[in-house]
Amino acid sequence: AISLPHDVQIVEKNCLPTVSPLTLSVAAGGEASSVVACEQLSLAVVTWNLGEAKLGDPAQLSPLLLPGGVDTAADIFLISLQECVDVDAWVSLALACLQAGGAGTYSCTVEKIGSSQTWLGYHGYIAIVLLASPSLSASSDFSVLGLGRQLKTGKTLPGGLGHLSNKGGVGLSFRLGGSSFAAVGCHLPSDSGGDKEGNMKSKLAKRNEQVHSLLNSLELDNLSGLEDVDCCDLFHHTFFLGDLNYRLDDSSNLDQTVT
């Protein structure tokens, strides 16, 4: 159960299995010209680790963005990307897909961190992408509030070339009517190494630490004016998504508690 403050009610919307957007039922008081005054707005939340793969055709994104044609296009897409070598190219394909599918020209807000220099050992970018429909983008009921990013783990490159990091998080915040939203996209450390018996070195504690750190230290503008407070306490709704690397298998130490 979700406690919903102010003017937003979230209800489940039955859609195609590929993407199942939540429906935001917004009752915005005031001007009759408000785009959200008398309609339901859908929000699709997606996470995707591309594994450094590159896409070349907007149609490749149709199953994700337009699973049942233009009628299934969400009003807002929140998309977390990991190991994306070219975020700008991916976003251009997404916008072209929506345009070609008849959904119109979406506005786009992106925050990213990382590098495309895979020869140095980078795995591309971690990014959070916000796509908003044409009618919503033109409405005074919708606005982007802020962006933030944070690198957390990595290694020092030889020869004084700097610090390489493939793990961390990015975030953005936006306002819809009288409610505020935050989205944090991240790529957390995976278990690594292994002894002679093949047991992996657990980084569970480091993952937990980074989750708390990202939520607490990402500086995303909000409607409250408060600072140094957890994202979940600053915004009416917070989405935390990405490649979290929490895994369970037969060799996992299950007596460790994820908190």
XYZ file of N, CA and C in Angstrom:
777
model
N 0.842 -1.188 0.000
C 0.000 0.000 0.000
C 0.876 1.235 0.000
N 0.484 2.247 -0.757
C 1.237 3.487 -0.851
C 0.376 4.619 -0.328
N 0.927 5.382 0.588
C 0.227 6.555 1.087
C 0.488 7.719 0.148
N -0.548 8.279 -0.408
C -0.400 9.287 -1.441
C -0.820 10.655 -0.936
N 0.125 11.579 -0.817
C -0.222 12.915 -0.368
C -0.753 13.780 -1.491
N -1.368 14.864 -1.117
C -1.756 15.916 -2.046
C -2.648 15.389 -3.165
N -2.245 15.619 -4.425
C -3.190 15.496 -5.526
C -2.967 14.287 -6.422
N -2.092 13.372 -6.063
C -1.776 12.279 -6.974
C -2.237 10.951 -6.401
N -2.950 10.186 -7.211
C -3.336 8.829 -6.865
C -2.728 7.898 -7.900
N -2.057 6.860 -7.437
C -1.456 5.891 -8.353
C -2.288 4.619 -8.331
N -2.726 4.192 -9.505
C -3.495 2.959 -9.617
C -2.850 2.101 -10.685
N -3.037 0.794 -10.573
C -2.473 -0.109 -11.554
C -3.233 -0.009 -12.871
N -2.487 -0.034 -13.960
C -3.084 0.008 -15.295
C -2.671 -1.248 -16.036
N -3.640 -2.065 -16.428
C -3.336 -3.271 -17.169
C -2.895 -2.897 -18.579
N -1.697 -3.334 -18.930
C -1.133 -2.981 -20.228
C -0.471 -4.239 -20.784
N 0.242 -4.123 -21.897
C 0.957 -5.253 -22.432
C 2.101 -5.628 -21.494
N 2.518 -6.902 -21.495
C 3.550 -7.338 -20.560
C 4.876 -6.598 -20.713
N 5.164 -6.093 -21.920
C 6.458 -5.458 -22.155
C 6.667 -4.256 -21.254
N 5.696 -3.385 -21.197
C 5.754 -2.211 -20.331
C 4.399 -2.044 -19.672
N 4.363 -1.945 -18.372
C 3.104 -1.767 -17.667
C 3.143 -0.469 -16.877
N 2.777 0.644 -17.502
C 2.874 1.932 -16.809
C 1.908 2.021 -15.638
N 2.325 2.768 -14.638
C 1.398 3.174 -13.599
C 0.558 4.320 -14.151
N -0.632 4.467 -13.662
C -1.471 5.576 -14.099
C -1.559 6.603 -12.989
N -1.207 7.830 -13.315
C -1.272 8.916 -12.355
C -2.576 9.655 -12.560
N -3.462 9.539 -11.624
C -4.739 10.226 -11.698
C -4.614 11.525 -10.916
N -4.546 12.640 -11.641
C -4.218 13.918 -11.030
C -5.404 14.857 -11.069
N -5.744 15.401 -9.930
C -6.810 16.395 -9.862
C -6.175 17.730 -9.528
N -5.837 18.494 -10.544
C -5.154 19.765 -10.346
C -6.171 20.886 -10.301
N -6.215 21.582 -9.190
C -7.158 22.681 -9.065
C -6.685 23.894 -9.832
N -7.570 24.849 -10.028
C -7.164 26.087 -10.680
C -7.645 26.174 -12.099
N -6.751 26.572 -12.992
C -7.130 26.884 -14.359
C -7.645 25.661 -15.108
N -8.676 25.888 -15.910
C -9.258 24.802 -16.687
C -8.325 24.344 -17.793
N -7.330 25.185 -18.138
C -6.402 24.843 -19.211
C -5.330 23.858 -18.766
N -5.327 23.516 -17.482
C -4.328 22.591 -16.964
C -4.397 21.260 -17.698
N -3.241 20.778 -18.186
C -3.228 19.546 -18.963
C -3.577 18.339 -18.101
N -3.340 18.425 -16.781
C -3.587 17.278 -15.915
C -4.883 17.421 -15.128
N -5.702 18.407 -15.472
C -6.891 18.663 -14.675
C -7.933 17.565 -14.789
N -8.103 17.020 -15.987
C -9.219 16.100 -16.203
C -8.788 14.826 -16.917
N -7.527 14.445 -16.820
C -7.103 13.247 -17.517
C -6.133 12.439 -16.667
N -5.988 11.178 -17.036
C -5.042 10.315 -16.361
C -3.727 10.327 -17.125
N -2.631 10.364 -16.380
C -1.304 10.381 -16.979
C -0.579 9.098 -16.603
N 0.061 8.471 -17.569
C 0.759 7.214 -17.310
C 2.257 7.447 -17.177
N 2.858 6.704 -16.283
C 4.287 6.796 -15.998
C 4.904 5.412 -16.131
N 5.874 5.266 -17.046
C 6.569 3.993 -17.241
C 7.976 4.102 -16.669
N 8.358 3.164 -15.820
C 9.663 3.163 -15.164
C 10.440 1.937 -15.643
N 11.631 2.173 -16.211
C 12.376 1.108 -16.882
C 13.843 1.159 -16.455
N 14.470 0.008 -16.289
C 15.923 -0.051 -16.095
C 16.507 -1.014 -17.123
N 17.706 -0.674 -17.648
C 18.286 -1.459 -18.742
C 19.810 -1.369 -18.680
N 20.468 -2.508 -18.494
C 21.914 -2.612 -18.624
C 22.205 -3.061 -20.049
N 22.801 -2.167 -20.834
C 23.034 -2.460 -22.243
C 24.275 -3.312 -22.475
N 25.131 -3.460 -21.457
C 26.335 -4.256 -21.630
C 27.220 -3.753 -22.750
N 27.263 -2.421 -22.932
C 28.052 -1.741 -23.954
C 27.522 -1.971 -25.372
N 26.354 -2.574 -25.496
C 25.783 -2.792 -26.834
C 25.304 -1.470 -27.428
N 25.351 -1.373 -28.736
C 24.911 -0.173 -29.437
C 23.708 -0.498 -30.311
N 22.743 0.397 -30.311
C 21.558 0.253 -31.146
C 21.701 1.167 -32.356
N 21.072 0.777 -33.466
C 21.210 1.580 -34.677
C 19.917 1.941 -35.359
N 18.791 1.438 -34.820
C 17.510 1.643 -35.481
C 16.457 1.998 -34.443
N 15.741 3.120 -34.630
C 14.692 3.485 -33.666
C 13.661 2.385 -33.451
N 13.422 1.567 -34.474
C 12.428 0.499 -34.367
C 12.811 -0.532 -33.304
N 14.102 -0.598 -32.973
C 14.532 -1.541 -31.937
C 13.960 -1.184 -30.568
N 13.540 0.066 -30.390
C 13.002 0.506 -29.108
C 11.474 0.487 -29.064
N 10.842 0.144 -30.169
C 9.376 0.118 -30.198
C 8.765 -0.828 -29.172
N 9.304 -2.051 -28.994
C 8.713 -2.941 -27.971
C 8.789 -2.374 -26.563
N 9.749 -1.480 -26.321
C 9.904 -0.877 -25.006
C 9.024 0.355 -24.836
N 9.029 1.241 -25.826
C 8.350 2.526 -25.700
C 6.925 2.509 -26.241
N 6.701 1.703 -27.269
C 5.376 1.647 -27.909
C 4.958 0.196 -28.097
N 4.792 -0.549 -26.999
C 4.535 -1.988 -27.108
C 3.246 -2.330 -27.837
N 2.254 -1.471 -27.781
C 0.985 -1.719 -28.470
C 0.591 -0.576 -29.380
N 1.590 0.154 -29.866
C 1.303 1.302 -30.722
C 1.225 2.589 -29.916
N 0.818 3.647 -30.594
C 0.845 4.976 -29.983
C -0.065 5.074 -28.759
N -1.117 4.277 -28.711
C -2.036 4.343 -27.567
C -1.399 3.854 -26.271
N -0.285 3.136 -26.369
C 0.374 2.619 -25.171
C 1.594 3.455 -24.777
N 1.836 4.561 -25.461
C 2.949 5.434 -25.093
C 2.649 6.121 -23.754
N 3.563 6.042 -22.832
C 3.379 6.681 -21.532
C 3.552 8.197 -21.669
N 2.935 8.930 -20.768
C 3.134 10.383 -20.746
C 4.510 10.739 -20.218
N 5.009 9.920 -19.298
C 6.342 10.126 -18.733
C 7.085 8.792 -18.745
N 8.309 8.805 -19.258
C 9.207 7.658 -19.158
C 10.356 8.024 -18.229
N 10.590 7.194 -17.230
C 11.782 7.289 -16.386
C 12.635 6.071 -16.691
N 13.805 6.284 -17.301
C 14.616 5.179 -17.790
C 16.017 5.268 -17.205
N 16.429 4.212 -16.516
C 17.780 4.115 -15.991
C 18.604 3.243 -16.926
N 19.727 3.765 -17.383
C 20.627 3.030 -18.272
C 21.939 2.758 -17.553
N 22.484 1.571 -17.778
C 23.808 1.236 -17.273
C 24.631 0.684 -18.424
N 25.949 0.902 -18.352
C 26.881 0.428 -19.382
C 26.416 0.836 -20.771
N 25.997 2.081 -20.876
C 25.576 2.654 -22.160
C 26.732 3.483 -22.709
N 27.295 3.067 -23.818
C 28.488 3.716 -24.354
C 28.174 5.096 -24.918
N 26.988 5.265 -25.496
C 26.625 6.544 -26.110
C 25.196 6.903 -25.701
N 25.064 7.646 -24.610
C 23.745 8.001 -24.094
C 23.005 8.915 -25.067
N 23.721 9.885 -25.650
C 23.079 10.814 -26.576
C 22.475 10.080 -27.775
N 23.197 9.099 -28.286
C 22.692 8.325 -29.427
C 21.463 7.516 -29.012
N 21.497 6.939 -27.797
C 20.347 6.152 -27.322
C 19.121 7.046 -27.185
N 19.295 8.224 -26.619
C 18.184 9.152 -26.441
C 17.638 9.596 -27.792
N 18.527 9.862 -28.740
C 18.079 10.264 -30.082
C 17.232 9.174 -30.727
N 17.635 7.925 -30.553
C 16.846 6.809 -31.088
C 15.486 6.722 -30.394
N 15.466 6.929 -29.083
C 14.202 6.869 -28.343
C 13.243 7.956 -28.814
N 13.745 9.174 -28.971
C 12.902 10.275 -29.429
C 12.416 10.031 -30.855
N 13.293 9.491 -31.709
C 12.903 9.184 -33.084
C 11.849 8.078 -33.125
N 11.972 7.106 -32.222
C 10.994 6.021 -32.140
C 9.615 6.561 -31.784
N 9.555 7.414 -30.777
C 8.278 7.994 -30.355
C 7.687 8.882 -31.448
N 8.535 9.652 -32.106
C 8.073 10.534 -33.179
C 7.524 9.720 -34.343
N 8.278 8.706 -34.766
C 7.856 7.886 -35.898
C 6.604 7.085 -35.572
N 6.423 6.752 -34.304
C 5.256 5.977 -33.897
C 4.008 6.796 -33.707
N 4.101 8.116 -33.908
C 2.931 8.976 -33.814
C 2.694 9.577 -32.445
N 3.648 9.406 -31.495
C 3.463 9.924 -30.144
C 3.876 11.385 -30.011
N 4.492 11.935 -31.047
C 4.877 13.341 -31.022
C 6.296 13.550 -30.527
N 6.639 14.812 -30.323
C 7.987 15.198 -29.917
C 8.063 15.316 -28.400
N 8.702 14.371 -27.767
C 8.870 14.366 -26.311
C 10.031 15.277 -25.913
N 9.908 15.902 -24.760
C 11.046 16.618 -24.194
C 11.925 15.622 -23.456
N 13.180 15.980 -23.267
C 14.130 15.034 -22.698
C 15.030 15.721 -21.681
N 15.207 15.095 -20.530
C 16.156 15.539 -19.511
C 17.050 14.356 -19.164
N 18.354 14.573 -19.175
C 19.305 13.481 -18.951
C 20.363 13.904 -17.945
N 20.680 13.000 -17.035
C 21.870 13.133 -16.192
C 22.668 11.852 -16.352
N 23.972 11.980 -16.517
C 24.800 10.796 -16.754
C 26.163 10.971 -16.099
N 26.831 9.851 -15.910
C 28.184 9.864 -15.355
C 28.908 8.633 -15.872
N 30.194 8.791 -16.164
C 30.965 7.692 -16.724
C 31.784 8.163 -17.903
N 32.082 7.258 -18.819
C 32.890 7.598 -19.984
C 32.658 6.567 -21.077
N 32.838 7.009 -22.319
C 32.750 6.097 -23.458
C 34.100 5.465 -23.780
N 35.140 5.819 -23.019
C 36.492 5.317 -23.290
C 36.649 3.892 -22.742
N 36.045 2.948 -23.442
C 36.084 1.562 -22.981
C 37.496 0.981 -23.009
N 38.366 1.531 -23.836
C 39.743 1.032 -23.910
C 40.504 1.285 -22.608
N 40.019 2.248 -21.809
C 40.628 2.512 -20.510
C 40.082 1.594 -19.416
N 39.000 0.902 -19.733
C 38.371 0.036 -18.746
C 36.999 0.490 -18.313
N 36.545 1.633 -18.836
C 35.182 2.065 -18.550
C 34.185 1.150 -19.253
N 32.984 1.075 -18.704
C 31.908 0.306 -19.330
C 30.791 1.215 -19.836
N 31.147 2.441 -20.167
C 30.133 3.374 -20.642
C 29.578 4.216 -19.506
N 28.327 4.644 -19.654
C 27.710 5.586 -18.729
C 26.607 4.942 -17.890
N 26.420 5.510 -16.721
C 25.201 5.328 -15.935
C 24.368 6.576 -16.188
N 23.119 6.416 -16.543
C 22.296 7.577 -16.895
C 20.876 7.412 -16.382
N 20.233 8.535 -16.138
C 18.795 8.569 -15.865
C 18.178 9.478 -16.915
N 17.134 8.999 -17.568
C 16.510 9.712 -18.685
C 15.040 9.952 -18.355
N 14.624 11.180 -18.494
C 13.219 11.562 -18.315
C 12.680 12.036 -19.651
N 11.681 11.339 -20.170
C 10.999 11.742 -21.401
C 9.573 12.140 -21.051
N 9.161 13.315 -21.486
C 7.817 13.820 -21.180
C 7.079 14.112 -22.476
N 5.799 13.755 -22.516
C 4.984 13.913 -23.716
C 4.858 15.379 -24.108
N 4.504 15.663 -25.367
C 4.380 17.057 -25.809
C 3.397 17.878 -24.987
N 2.234 17.314 -24.688
C 1.235 18.085 -23.938
C 1.694 18.351 -22.511
N 2.356 17.371 -21.918
C 2.834 17.553 -20.553
C 3.991 18.552 -20.507
N 4.881 18.475 -21.492
C 6.027 19.379 -21.536
C 5.596 20.833 -21.646
N 4.469 21.064 -22.330
C 3.991 22.432 -22.541
C 3.139 22.943 -21.387
N 2.878 22.090 -20.409
C 1.980 22.457 -19.325
C 2.731 23.098 -18.166
N 2.101 24.062 -17.525
C 2.665 24.674 -16.325
C 2.575 23.745 -15.122
N 1.871 22.634 -15.247
C 1.743 21.673 -14.156
C 2.966 20.770 -14.024
N 3.884 20.848 -15.013
C 5.044 19.961 -15.036
C 6.314 20.782 -15.143
N 7.312 20.434 -14.337
C 8.618 21.082 -14.459
C 9.693 20.195 -13.853
N 10.887 20.248 -14.442
C 12.045 19.547 -13.890
C 12.637 20.398 -12.784
N 12.953 19.766 -11.648
C 13.445 20.507 -10.486
C 14.962 20.503 -10.381
N 15.602 19.351 -10.567
C 17.048 19.323 -10.396
C 17.674 18.019 -10.833
N 19.019 18.022 -10.922
C 19.802 16.874 -11.340
C 20.922 16.650 -10.339
N 21.430 15.412 -10.254
C 22.545 15.115 -9.366
C 23.242 13.845 -9.788
N 24.508 13.699 -9.393
C 25.258 12.488 -9.742
C 26.336 12.220 -8.707
N 26.767 10.961 -8.653
C 27.739 10.568 -7.639
C 28.471 9.307 -8.083
N 29.809 9.382 -8.167
C 30.644 8.209 -8.398
C 31.051 7.623 -7.052
N 31.027 6.295 -6.965
C 31.282 5.687 -5.656
C 32.478 4.735 -5.632
N 32.686 3.939 -6.661
C 33.749 2.949 -6.585
C 34.578 2.977 -7.854
N 35.787 2.508 -7.768
C 36.638 2.464 -8.945
C 38.069 2.153 -8.577
N 38.979 2.475 -9.474
C 40.394 2.224 -9.229
C 41.213 3.349 -9.845
N 42.421 3.523 -9.335
C 43.310 4.556 -9.840
C 44.037 4.035 -11.075
N 44.000 4.823 -12.140
C 44.672 4.425 -13.371
C 46.172 4.653 -13.261
N 46.978 3.838 -13.933
C 48.434 4.010 -13.865
C 48.872 5.287 -14.578
N 50.052 5.763 -14.218
C 50.617 6.913 -14.901
C 49.946 8.223 -14.575
N 49.243 8.275 -13.468
C 48.595 9.524 -13.090
C 47.458 9.933 -14.003
N 46.813 8.946 -14.619
C 45.731 9.245 -15.567
C 44.400 9.517 -14.885
N 44.356 9.375 -13.570
C 43.111 9.698 -12.874
C 42.459 8.491 -12.240
N 41.167 8.630 -11.995
C 40.401 7.609 -11.270
C 39.303 7.065 -12.174
N 39.272 5.747 -12.318
C 38.273 5.099 -13.155
C 37.160 4.545 -12.273
N 35.925 4.821 -12.626
C 34.809 4.287 -11.855
C 33.674 3.880 -12.772
N 33.163 2.687 -12.550
C 32.035 2.193 -13.325
C 30.782 2.022 -12.471
N 30.855 2.395 -11.221
C 29.723 2.227 -10.327
C 29.382 3.560 -9.682
N 28.109 3.767 -9.438
C 27.651 5.018 -8.832
C 26.195 5.240 -9.173
N 25.772 6.481 -9.121
C 24.362 6.767 -9.379
C 24.134 8.190 -9.840
N 23.004 8.388 -10.480
C 22.579 9.703 -10.946
C 21.103 9.861 -10.593
N 20.657 11.083 -10.538
C 19.260 11.305 -10.181
C 18.710 12.572 -10.788
N 17.404 12.666 -10.779
C 16.717 13.882 -11.198
C 15.409 13.976 -10.425
N 14.841 15.158 -10.422
C 13.569 15.368 -9.737
C 12.678 16.245 -10.599
N 11.367 16.070 -10.418
C 10.428 16.870 -11.187
C 9.145 17.060 -10.392
N 8.379 18.035 -10.830
C 7.102 18.365 -10.196
C 5.970 18.060 -11.163
N 4.909 17.468 -10.641
C 3.699 17.219 -11.410
C 2.521 17.670 -10.557
N 1.886 18.755 -10.983
C 0.850 19.344 -10.152
C 1.457 19.807 -8.842
N 0.870 19.406 -7.724
C 1.390 19.775 -6.418
C 2.255 18.719 -5.789
N 2.640 17.702 -6.551
C 3.455 16.614 -6.008
C 4.840 16.612 -6.626
N 5.813 16.175 -5.841
C 7.200 16.120 -6.304
C 7.648 14.665 -6.431
N 8.515 14.429 -7.427
C 9.000 13.087 -7.732
C 10.530 13.113 -7.836
N 11.165 12.040 -7.398
C 12.609 11.861 -7.582
C 12.851 10.499 -8.213
N 13.862 10.417 -9.059
C 14.271 9.148 -9.668
C 15.781 9.020 -9.531
N 16.228 7.910 -8.965
C 17.650 7.632 -8.797
C 17.979 6.371 -9.584
N 18.885 6.501 -10.542
C 19.340 5.367 -11.327
C 20.774 5.031 -10.959
N 21.069 3.764 -10.753
C 22.408 3.433 -10.252
C 22.904 2.105 -10.808
N 24.191 1.883 -10.630
C 24.839 0.602 -10.908
C 25.699 0.303 -9.695
N 25.292 -0.680 -8.914
C 25.972 -0.991 -7.656
C 27.048 -2.060 -7.862
N 28.025 -2.149 -6.953
C 29.121 -3.117 -7.109
C 28.614 -4.556 -7.127
N 29.213 -5.338 -7.985
C 28.878 -6.762 -8.051
C 29.925 -7.560 -7.281
N 29.561 -8.761 -6.874
C 30.522 -9.645 -6.223
C 31.642 -9.975 -7.205
N 32.850 -10.149 -6.699
C 33.983 -10.333 -7.603
C 34.984 -11.309 -7.015
N 36.006 -11.576 -7.820
C 37.089 -12.435 -7.353
C 36.659 -13.878 -7.243
N 37.056 -14.507 -6.165
C 36.749 -15.922 -5.974
C 37.962 -16.670 -5.470
N 37.741 -17.575 -4.526
C 38.856 -18.354 -4.008
C 39.025 -19.634 -4.807
N 39.874 -20.535 -4.330
C 40.135 -21.763 -5.072
C 38.901 -22.644 -5.177
N 37.970 -22.467 -4.237
C 36.731 -23.247 -4.294
C 35.673 -22.581 -5.170
N 36.000 -21.422 -5.716
C 35.062 -20.739 -6.601
C 34.080 -19.837 -5.895
N 34.292 -19.581 -4.611
C 33.393 -18.710 -3.861
C 33.689 -17.246 -4.180
N 32.660 -16.505 -4.503
C 32.819 -15.099 -4.845
C 32.996 -14.255 -3.590
N 33.690 -13.143 -3.741
C 33.844 -12.195 -2.641
C 32.608 -11.307 -2.584
N 31.908 -11.379 -1.469
C 30.650 -10.648 -1.357
C 30.893 -9.158 -1.153
N 30.124 -8.351 -1.866
C 30.140 -6.900 -1.697
C 28.763 -6.405 -1.246
N 28.063 -7.279 -0.527
C 26.737 -6.930 -0.039
C 26.768 -5.684 0.834
N 27.730 -5.638 1.759
C 27.820 -4.493 2.658
C 28.082 -3.204 1.887
N 28.930 -3.294 0.844
C 29.231 -2.107 0.046
C 28.011 -1.656 -0.743
N 27.229 -2.606 -1.251
C 26.001 -2.237 -1.964
C 25.031 -1.521 -1.028
N 24.853 -2.096 0.164
C 23.954 -1.460 1.129
C 24.420 -0.051 1.470
N 25.736 0.104 1.657
C 26.298 1.408 1.994
C 26.043 2.416 0.874
N 26.194 1.967 -0.372
C 26.009 2.888 -1.488
C 24.551 3.291 -1.666
N 23.635 2.374 -1.412
C 22.216 2.721 -1.483
C 21.913 3.858 -0.511
N 22.344 3.704 0.725
C 22.102 4.744 1.727
C 22.791 6.050 1.342
N 24.026 5.938 0.824
C 24.776 7.127 0.465
C 24.121 7.877 -0.685
N 23.663 7.148 -1.702
C 23.022 7.788 -2.851
C 21.746 8.501 -2.443
N 20.945 7.842 -1.644
C 19.681 8.447 -1.229
C 19.901 9.667 -0.343
N 20.993 9.645 0.412
C 21.226 10.715 1.374
C 22.011 11.889 0.807
N 22.867 11.637 -0.210
C 23.803 12.688 -0.617
C 23.545 13.273 -2.002
N 22.703 12.647 -2.820
C 22.383 13.262 -4.111
C 21.633 14.564 -3.870
N 22.137 15.636 -4.401
C 21.533 16.943 -4.172
C 20.514 17.238 -5.279
N 19.292 16.824 -5.045
C 18.212 17.047 -5.995
C 17.300 18.143 -5.466
N 17.077 19.161 -6.271
C 16.194 20.242 -5.836
C 14.807 19.693 -5.520
N 14.179 20.247 -4.520
C 12.859 19.772 -4.120
C 11.998 20.958 -3.709
N 10.762 20.692 -3.424
C 9.823 21.760 -3.099
C 9.890 22.201 -1.650
N 10.624 21.473 -0.815
C 10.620 21.771 0.615
C 11.642 22.821 1.024
N 12.725 22.925 0.257
C 13.796 23.826 0.634
C 14.777 23.221 1.617
N 14.540 21.977 2.072
C 15.426 21.311 3.023
C 16.644 20.738 2.307
N 17.738 20.562 3.033
C 18.952 19.971 2.498
C 19.460 18.895 3.444
N 20.370 18.044 2.916
C 20.994 16.981 3.718
C 19.955 16.050 4.338
N 18.925 15.746 3.563
C 17.863 14.842 3.999
C 17.695 13.761 2.938
N 17.395 12.548 3.358
C 17.183 11.425 2.452
C 16.143 11.773 1.393
N 16.424 11.360 0.135
C 15.491 11.614 -0.976
C 14.073 11.162 -0.642
N 13.982 10.026 0.021
C 12.657 9.472 0.304
C 11.846 10.372 1.230
N 12.531 11.230 1.979
C 11.847 12.149 2.884
C 11.643 13.533 2.276
N 12.299 13.784 1.146
C 12.208 15.096 0.514
C 11.124 15.174 -0.551
N 10.781 14.026 -1.131
C 9.842 13.999 -2.250
C 8.631 13.130 -1.905
N 7.529 13.453 -2.531
C 6.332 12.648 -2.292
C 6.498 11.226 -2.814
N 7.215 11.086 -3.919
C 7.428 9.760 -4.518
C 8.870 9.657 -4.991
N 9.549 8.550 -4.653
C 10.933 8.315 -5.075
C 11.030 6.955 -5.744
N 11.629 6.924 -6.922
C 11.889 5.682 -7.646
C 13.393 5.406 -7.584
N 13.757 4.229 -7.083
C 15.165 3.820 -6.994
C 15.333 2.595 -7.878
N 16.106 2.711 -8.930
C 16.183 1.644 -9.915
C 17.571 1.573 -10.523
N 17.838 0.478 -11.227
C 19.121 0.294 -11.883
C 19.565 -1.150 -11.806
N 20.843 -1.364 -12.079
C 21.444 -2.685 -11.936
C 21.990 -2.750 -10.512
N 21.186 -3.299 -9.606
C 21.522 -3.266 -8.181
C 22.487 -4.379 -7.769
N 22.599 -5.415 -8.589
C 23.540 -6.511 -8.353
C 23.307 -7.269 -7.048
N 22.085 -7.245 -6.536
C 21.737 -8.126 -5.419
C 21.355 -9.487 -6.010
N 22.100 -10.503 -5.658
C 21.887 -11.829 -6.255
C 21.840 -12.895 -5.169
N 21.070 -13.919 -5.413
C 21.007 -15.063 -4.510
C 21.303 -16.322 -5.305
N 22.167 -17.168 -4.787
C 22.413 -18.473 -5.387
C 22.721 -19.461 -4.269
N 23.050 -20.668 -4.651
C 23.253 -21.709 -3.653
C 24.441 -21.428 -2.740
N 25.385 -20.611 -3.201
C 26.574 -20.342 -2.390
C 26.461 -19.046 -1.607
N 25.305 -18.370 -1.709
C 25.154 -17.082 -1.017
C 25.112 -17.274 0.487
N 25.631 -16.296 1.179
C 25.584 -16.300 2.639
C 24.258 -15.672 3.051
N 23.244 -16.495 3.209
C 21.883 -15.991 3.394
C 21.629 -15.454 4.789
N 22.608 -15.600 5.696
C 22.377 -15.033 7.025
C 22.690 -13.551 7.065
N 23.179 -12.995 5.931
C 23.372 -11.551 5.855
C 22.044 -10.893 5.510
N 21.714 -9.874 6.229
C 20.422 -9.222 6.042
C 20.581 -7.958 5.211
N 19.758 -7.827 4.184
C 19.751 -6.619 3.370
C 18.847 -5.617 4.060
N 19.388 -4.481 4.427
C 18.605 -3.460 5.120
C 18.699 -2.148 4.388
